[in-house]
Amino acid sequence: MPELLQEGLLGLDYQELSVIAQKHGQPEYRARQLFDALYPQRLAGLDSISTLPKEFRAALKEEGFEIRHPRIEKSFQSVDGTVRYLIAMADGETVETVWMPEGDGGETGDGTEAGDSDWHRATICVSSQVGCAVNCQFCLTAFMGVKRNLSAGEIVGQVIAVLNDRHVDLERQRVNIVFMGMGEPFLNYPQFMKAVRLLVDGVGFPESRMTVSTSGIVPRIHDFGAEPVRPKLAISLNASNDEVRSRIMPINKKWNLEMLMQAARDFPLRNRERITFEYVLLDTVNDSAAHAREVIELLRGIRCKVNLIALNPGPGIQFGTPTEQRVQIFKDLLVKAGIPAFVRRPRGRDIYAACGQLKRTVA
Ligand code: SAH
Ligand code: SF4
């Protein structure tokens, strides 16, 4: 772990804070005060914890410990209410985090800017890495390559920065988290899972309000199934056979559809839980009726639903977006076969905030 991250308190769990308190000869309840300030209260700066003795604060700072939140460098407001945040970490690297309000605020539909207070549900889309190594051919994040993993503190920090910027009261407002921003969460598994635990035990998100999406890192899907506390699982399927999938998602050469679908079948679902399969529709490449029938075969026997996403285009992407009619036909075939299927409407396309568009665009 790089030194600058060690110095931040954000990202430490209760046990780690407890060790620090002990080292300073402080009673156990000081660890609890630190934990409460960091997570449920979302405070920045040790000096804002007025209950903590001055000397202890000073000693912590002496060691380089502080509570630093990632800095919001820029934000871009979409006509649909979506806000894309460019968030800077301590070393200057930036990632993107997206705020998507639902309801009145999020769906003005008439091009007017959505208000801040009139949402009744919102979703935060969080990044897990700076860039991504997986190289899906339809995704702009892939062009960056992967620069580094984010620490648990940086993952939680994105959520806290956005919650504070929107003045969210989690006891009264309903917020979901999706780990669907930049990066492949399952290639940064320990830090991602630590962040999940801090969000659940600390910040106050029920695990049922979180979903993680993976491109199909099969061994980690097995690990994830064994976690006592975990978000819901989404798998980026995106193709109906190995030939197409390997072409658009090179990761399929390492873990092919047979291995992926076996992991999905083995996944221990909870009561009434379903696996979500995401499927980006690329014009004529994976969106024909024959492809839909292959998808139906693949998903047979799995308790799941399918989210269809028509390709969000971008510079350098070699694929086309199917017509709405083609999307509808594909969806209807799945629904007729008994698979719940939904067309995900793009959010914040005008500000490069939609799926696959996160590449730190600054204008
Ligand atoms: N790396 C993980 C998490 C990111 S989720 C994953 O890929 O699953 C991002 C979602 O957006 C994935 O389901 C991906 O397939 C989809 N996506 C990527 N590029 C897209 C694009 N250009 N248009 C629409 N969806 C896209
Ligand atoms: Fe990475 Fe997901 Fe983009 Fe693929 S779709 S390159 S796994 S972020």
PDB file of C-alpha atoms in Angstrom, residues 61-195:
ATOM      1  CA  LYS A  61      -1.742  14.352  12.996  1.00  0.00           C
ATOM      2  CA  GLU A  62       1.851  14.091  14.141  1.00  0.00           C
ATOM      3  CA  GLU A  63       1.866  10.581  12.706  1.00  0.00           C
ATOM      4  CA  GLY A  64       0.434  11.900   9.473  1.00  0.00           C
ATOM      5  CA  PHE A  65      -3.072  10.602  10.126  1.00  0.00           C
ATOM      6  CA  GLU A  66      -5.921  12.776   8.901  1.00  0.00           C
ATOM      7  CA  ILE A  67      -9.431  12.344   7.550  1.00  0.00           C
ATOM      8  CA  ARG A  68      -9.232  13.427   3.964  1.00  0.00           C
ATOM      9  CA  HIS A  69     -12.083  13.029   1.536  1.00  0.00           C
ATOM     10  CA  PRO A  70     -11.350  12.677  -2.169  1.00  0.00           C
ATOM     11  CA  ARG A  71     -11.758  16.069  -3.812  1.00  0.00           C
ATOM     12  CA  ILE A  72     -14.485  16.800  -6.335  1.00  0.00           C
ATOM     13  CA  GLU A  73     -12.488  18.339  -9.126  1.00  0.00           C
ATOM     14  CA  LYS A  74     -15.327  18.954 -11.546  1.00  0.00           C
ATOM     15  CA  SER A  75     -18.944  18.022 -11.982  1.00  0.00           C
ATOM     16  CA  PHE A  76     -21.104  17.898 -15.077  1.00  0.00           C
ATOM     17  CA  GLN A  77     -24.871  18.188 -14.923  1.00  0.00           C
ATOM     18  CA  SER A  78     -27.026  16.340 -17.464  1.00  0.00           C
ATOM     19  CA  VAL A  79     -30.455  17.499 -18.610  1.00  0.00           C
ATOM     20  CA  ASP A  80     -31.866  14.257 -17.131  1.00  0.00           C
ATOM     21  CA  GLY A  81     -30.632  15.064 -13.610  1.00  0.00           C
ATOM     22  CA  THR A  82     -27.569  12.822 -13.752  1.00  0.00           C
ATOM     23  CA  VAL A  83     -24.351  14.365 -12.435  1.00  0.00           C
ATOM     24  CA  ARG A  84     -20.934  13.080 -13.448  1.00  0.00           C
ATOM     25  CA  TYR A  85     -18.209  13.826 -10.896  1.00  0.00           C
ATOM     26  CA  LEU A  86     -14.519  13.870 -11.661  1.00  0.00           C
ATOM     27  CA  ILE A  87     -12.978  12.964  -8.308  1.00  0.00           C
ATOM     28  CA  ALA A  88      -9.297  13.396  -7.440  1.00  0.00           C
ATOM     29  CA  MET A  89      -7.427  11.105  -5.068  1.00  0.00           C
ATOM     30  CA  ALA A  90      -4.508  12.148  -2.861  1.00  0.00           C
ATOM     31  CA  ASP A  91      -1.933  11.330  -5.560  1.00  0.00           C
ATOM     32  CA  GLY A  92      -3.800  13.402  -8.162  1.00  0.00           C
ATOM     33  CA  GLU A  93      -5.273  10.435 -10.062  1.00  0.00           C
ATOM     34  CA  THR A  94      -8.901  10.972 -10.963  1.00  0.00           C
ATOM     35  CA  VAL A  95     -11.862   8.651 -11.351  1.00  0.00           C
ATOM     36  CA  GLU A  96     -15.504   9.187 -12.196  1.00  0.00           C
ATOM     37  CA  THR A  97     -18.506   8.733  -9.962  1.00  0.00           C
ATOM     38  CA  VAL A  98     -22.047   9.230 -11.216  1.00  0.00           C
ATOM     39  CA  TRP A  99     -25.121  10.450  -9.321  1.00  0.00           C
ATOM     40  CA  MET A 100     -28.447   9.368 -10.810  1.00  0.00           C
ATOM     41  CA  PRO A 101     -31.579  10.712  -9.133  1.00  0.00           C
ATOM     42  CA  GLU A 102     -34.881   9.006  -9.922  1.00  0.00           C
ATOM     43  CA  GLY A 103     -38.375  10.357  -9.876  1.00  0.00           C
ATOM     44  CA  ASP A 104     -39.407  13.926 -10.500  1.00  0.00           C
ATOM     45  CA  GLY A 105     -35.890  15.260 -10.221  1.00  0.00           C
ATOM     46  CA  GLY A 106     -34.393  12.722 -12.553  1.00  0.00           C
ATOM     47  CA  GLU A 107     -36.955  12.614 -15.284  1.00  0.00           C
ATOM     48  CA  THR A 108     -37.960  16.081 -16.280  1.00  0.00           C
ATOM     49  CA  GLY A 109     -37.853  14.824 -19.845  1.00  0.00           C
ATOM     50  CA  ASP A 110     -38.393  18.300 -21.190  1.00  0.00           C
ATOM     51  CA  GLY A 111     -34.772  19.329 -21.169  1.00  0.00           C
ATOM     52  CA  THR A 112     -35.021  21.538 -18.116  1.00  0.00           C
ATOM     53  CA  GLU A 113     -32.488  21.033 -15.379  1.00  0.00           C
ATOM     54  CA  ALA A 114     -33.717  18.787 -12.656  1.00  0.00           C
ATOM     55  CA  GLY A 115     -33.967  20.260  -9.204  1.00  0.00           C
ATOM     56  CA  ASP A 116     -31.923  19.036  -6.288  1.00  0.00           C
ATOM     57  CA  SER A 117     -34.625  18.257  -3.788  1.00  0.00           C
ATOM     58  CA  ASP A 118     -37.298  16.541  -5.813  1.00  0.00           C
ATOM     59  CA  TRP A 119     -35.772  13.074  -6.155  1.00  0.00           C
ATOM     60  CA  HIS A 120     -37.094  10.231  -4.035  1.00  0.00           C
ATOM     61  CA  ARG A 121     -34.532   7.613  -4.926  1.00  0.00           C
ATOM     62  CA  ALA A 122     -31.037   7.841  -6.317  1.00  0.00           C
ATOM     63  CA  THR A 123     -28.200   5.602  -7.411  1.00  0.00           C
ATOM     64  CA  ILE A 124     -24.485   6.263  -7.089  1.00  0.00           C
ATOM     65  CA  CYS A 125     -22.272   4.543  -9.643  1.00  0.00           C
ATOM     66  CA  VAL A 126     -18.815   3.998  -8.141  1.00  0.00           C
ATOM     67  CA  SER A 127     -15.411   3.265  -9.700  1.00  0.00           C
ATOM     68  CA  SER A 128     -13.143   0.489  -8.436  1.00  0.00           C
ATOM     69  CA  GLN A 129      -9.949   1.156 -10.407  1.00  0.00           C
ATOM     70  CA  VAL A 130      -8.277   4.009 -12.268  1.00  0.00           C
ATOM     71  CA  GLY A 131      -8.999   2.786 -15.799  1.00  0.00           C
ATOM     72  CA  CYS A 132      -9.569  -0.870 -16.640  1.00  0.00           C
ATOM     73  CA  ALA A 133      -7.421  -3.720 -17.944  1.00  0.00           C
ATOM     74  CA  VAL A 134     -10.220  -5.875 -19.339  1.00  0.00           C
ATOM     75  CA  ASN A 135     -10.281  -4.269 -22.781  1.00  0.00           C
ATOM     76  CA  CYS A 136     -13.889  -4.751 -23.860  1.00  0.00           C
ATOM     77  CA  GLN A 137     -14.082  -3.456 -27.398  1.00  0.00           C
ATOM     78  CA  PHE A 138     -17.216  -1.360 -26.874  1.00  0.00           C
ATOM     79  CA  CYS A 139     -16.117   0.477 -23.697  1.00  0.00           C
ATOM     80  CA  LEU A 140     -14.310   3.807 -23.554  1.00  0.00           C
ATOM     81  CA  THR A 141     -12.779   3.091 -20.143  1.00  0.00           C
ATOM     82  CA  ALA A 142     -10.829   0.274 -21.811  1.00  0.00           C
ATOM     83  CA  PHE A 143      -8.860   2.768 -23.897  1.00  0.00           C
ATOM     84  CA  MET A 144      -7.173   4.074 -20.733  1.00  0.00           C
ATOM     85  CA  GLY A 145      -5.737   0.739 -19.706  1.00  0.00           C
ATOM     86  CA  VAL A 146      -5.483   0.270 -15.944  1.00  0.00           C
ATOM     87  CA  LYS A 147      -3.393   2.734 -13.988  1.00  0.00           C
ATOM     88  CA  ARG A 148      -3.895   1.386 -10.514  1.00  0.00           C
ATOM     89  CA  ASN A 149      -6.334  -0.118  -8.066  1.00  0.00           C
ATOM     90  CA  LEU A 150      -8.324   2.087  -5.739  1.00  0.00           C
ATOM     91  CA  SER A 151      -7.994   1.499  -1.996  1.00  0.00           C
ATOM     92  CA  ALA A 152     -11.044   0.744   0.129  1.00  0.00           C
ATOM     93  CA  GLY A 153     -10.828   4.311   1.457  1.00  0.00           C
ATOM     94  CA  GLU A 154     -10.877   5.717  -2.057  1.00  0.00           C
ATOM     95  CA  ILE A 155     -13.902   3.621  -2.989  1.00  0.00           C
ATOM     96  CA  VAL A 156     -15.819   4.610   0.154  1.00  0.00           C
ATOM     97  CA  GLY A 157     -14.479   8.159  -0.292  1.00  0.00           C
ATOM     98  CA  GLN A 158     -16.239   8.527  -3.639  1.00  0.00           C
ATOM     99  CA  VAL A 159     -19.554   7.597  -2.045  1.00  0.00           C
ATOM    100  CA  ILE A 160     -19.017   9.978   0.879  1.00  0.00           C
ATOM    101  CA  ALA A 161     -17.928  12.842  -1.369  1.00  0.00           C
ATOM    102  CA  VAL A 162     -21.093  12.513  -3.444  1.00  0.00           C
ATOM    103  CA  LEU A 163     -23.430  12.010  -0.450  1.00  0.00           C
ATOM    104  CA  ASN A 164     -22.024  15.136   1.180  1.00  0.00           C
ATOM    105  CA  ASP A 165     -22.189  17.146  -2.036  1.00  0.00           C
ATOM    106  CA  ARG A 166     -25.889  16.208  -2.427  1.00  0.00           C
ATOM    107  CA  HIS A 167     -26.571  16.711   1.325  1.00  0.00           C
ATOM    108  CA  VAL A 168     -28.067  13.243   1.565  1.00  0.00           C
ATOM    109  CA  ASP A 169     -29.643  12.039   4.791  1.00  0.00           C
ATOM    110  CA  LEU A 170     -29.487   8.249   4.470  1.00  0.00           C
ATOM    111  CA  GLU A 171     -32.046   7.733   7.200  1.00  0.00           C
ATOM    112  CA  ARG A 172     -34.656   9.546   5.185  1.00  0.00           C
ATOM    113  CA  GLN A 173     -33.564   9.196   1.583  1.00  0.00           C
ATOM    114  CA  ARG A 174     -33.128   6.011  -0.364  1.00  0.00           C
ATOM    115  CA  VAL A 175     -29.846   5.593  -2.171  1.00  0.00           C
ATOM    116  CA  ASN A 176     -28.507   2.577  -4.058  1.00  0.00           C
ATOM    117  CA  ILE A 177     -24.906   1.891  -4.934  1.00  0.00           C
ATOM    118  CA  VAL A 178     -23.769   0.168  -8.101  1.00  0.00           C
ATOM    119  CA  PHE A 179     -20.132  -0.790  -8.561  1.00  0.00           C
ATOM    120  CA  MET A 180     -20.359  -0.175 -12.282  1.00  0.00           C
ATOM    121  CA  GLY A 181     -18.027   2.762 -12.832  1.00  0.00           C
ATOM    122  CA  MET A 182     -14.487   2.617 -14.096  1.00  0.00           C
ATOM    123  CA  GLY A 183     -12.636  -0.623 -13.542  1.00  0.00           C
ATOM    124  CA  GLU A 184     -13.305  -4.280 -12.870  1.00  0.00           C
ATOM    125  CA  PRO A 185     -14.200  -4.665  -9.171  1.00  0.00           C
ATOM    126  CA  PHE A 186     -13.271  -8.359  -9.122  1.00  0.00           C
ATOM    127  CA  LEU A 187      -9.716  -7.526 -10.221  1.00  0.00           C
ATOM    128  CA  ASN A 188      -9.440  -5.378  -7.081  1.00  0.00           C
ATOM    129  CA  TYR A 189     -11.300  -7.849  -4.918  1.00  0.00           C
ATOM    130  CA  PRO A 190      -9.901  -7.377  -1.368  1.00  0.00           C
ATOM    131  CA  GLN A 191     -10.175  -3.577  -1.443  1.00  0.00           C
ATOM    132  CA  PHE A 192     -13.594  -3.712  -3.098  1.00  0.00           C
ATOM    133  CA  MET A 193     -14.903  -6.105  -0.437  1.00  0.00           C
ATOM    134  CA  LYS A 194     -13.407  -4.051   2.377  1.00  0.00           C
ATOM    135  CA  ALA A 195     -15.192  -1.002   0.972  1.00  0.00           C
TER     136      ALA A 195
END
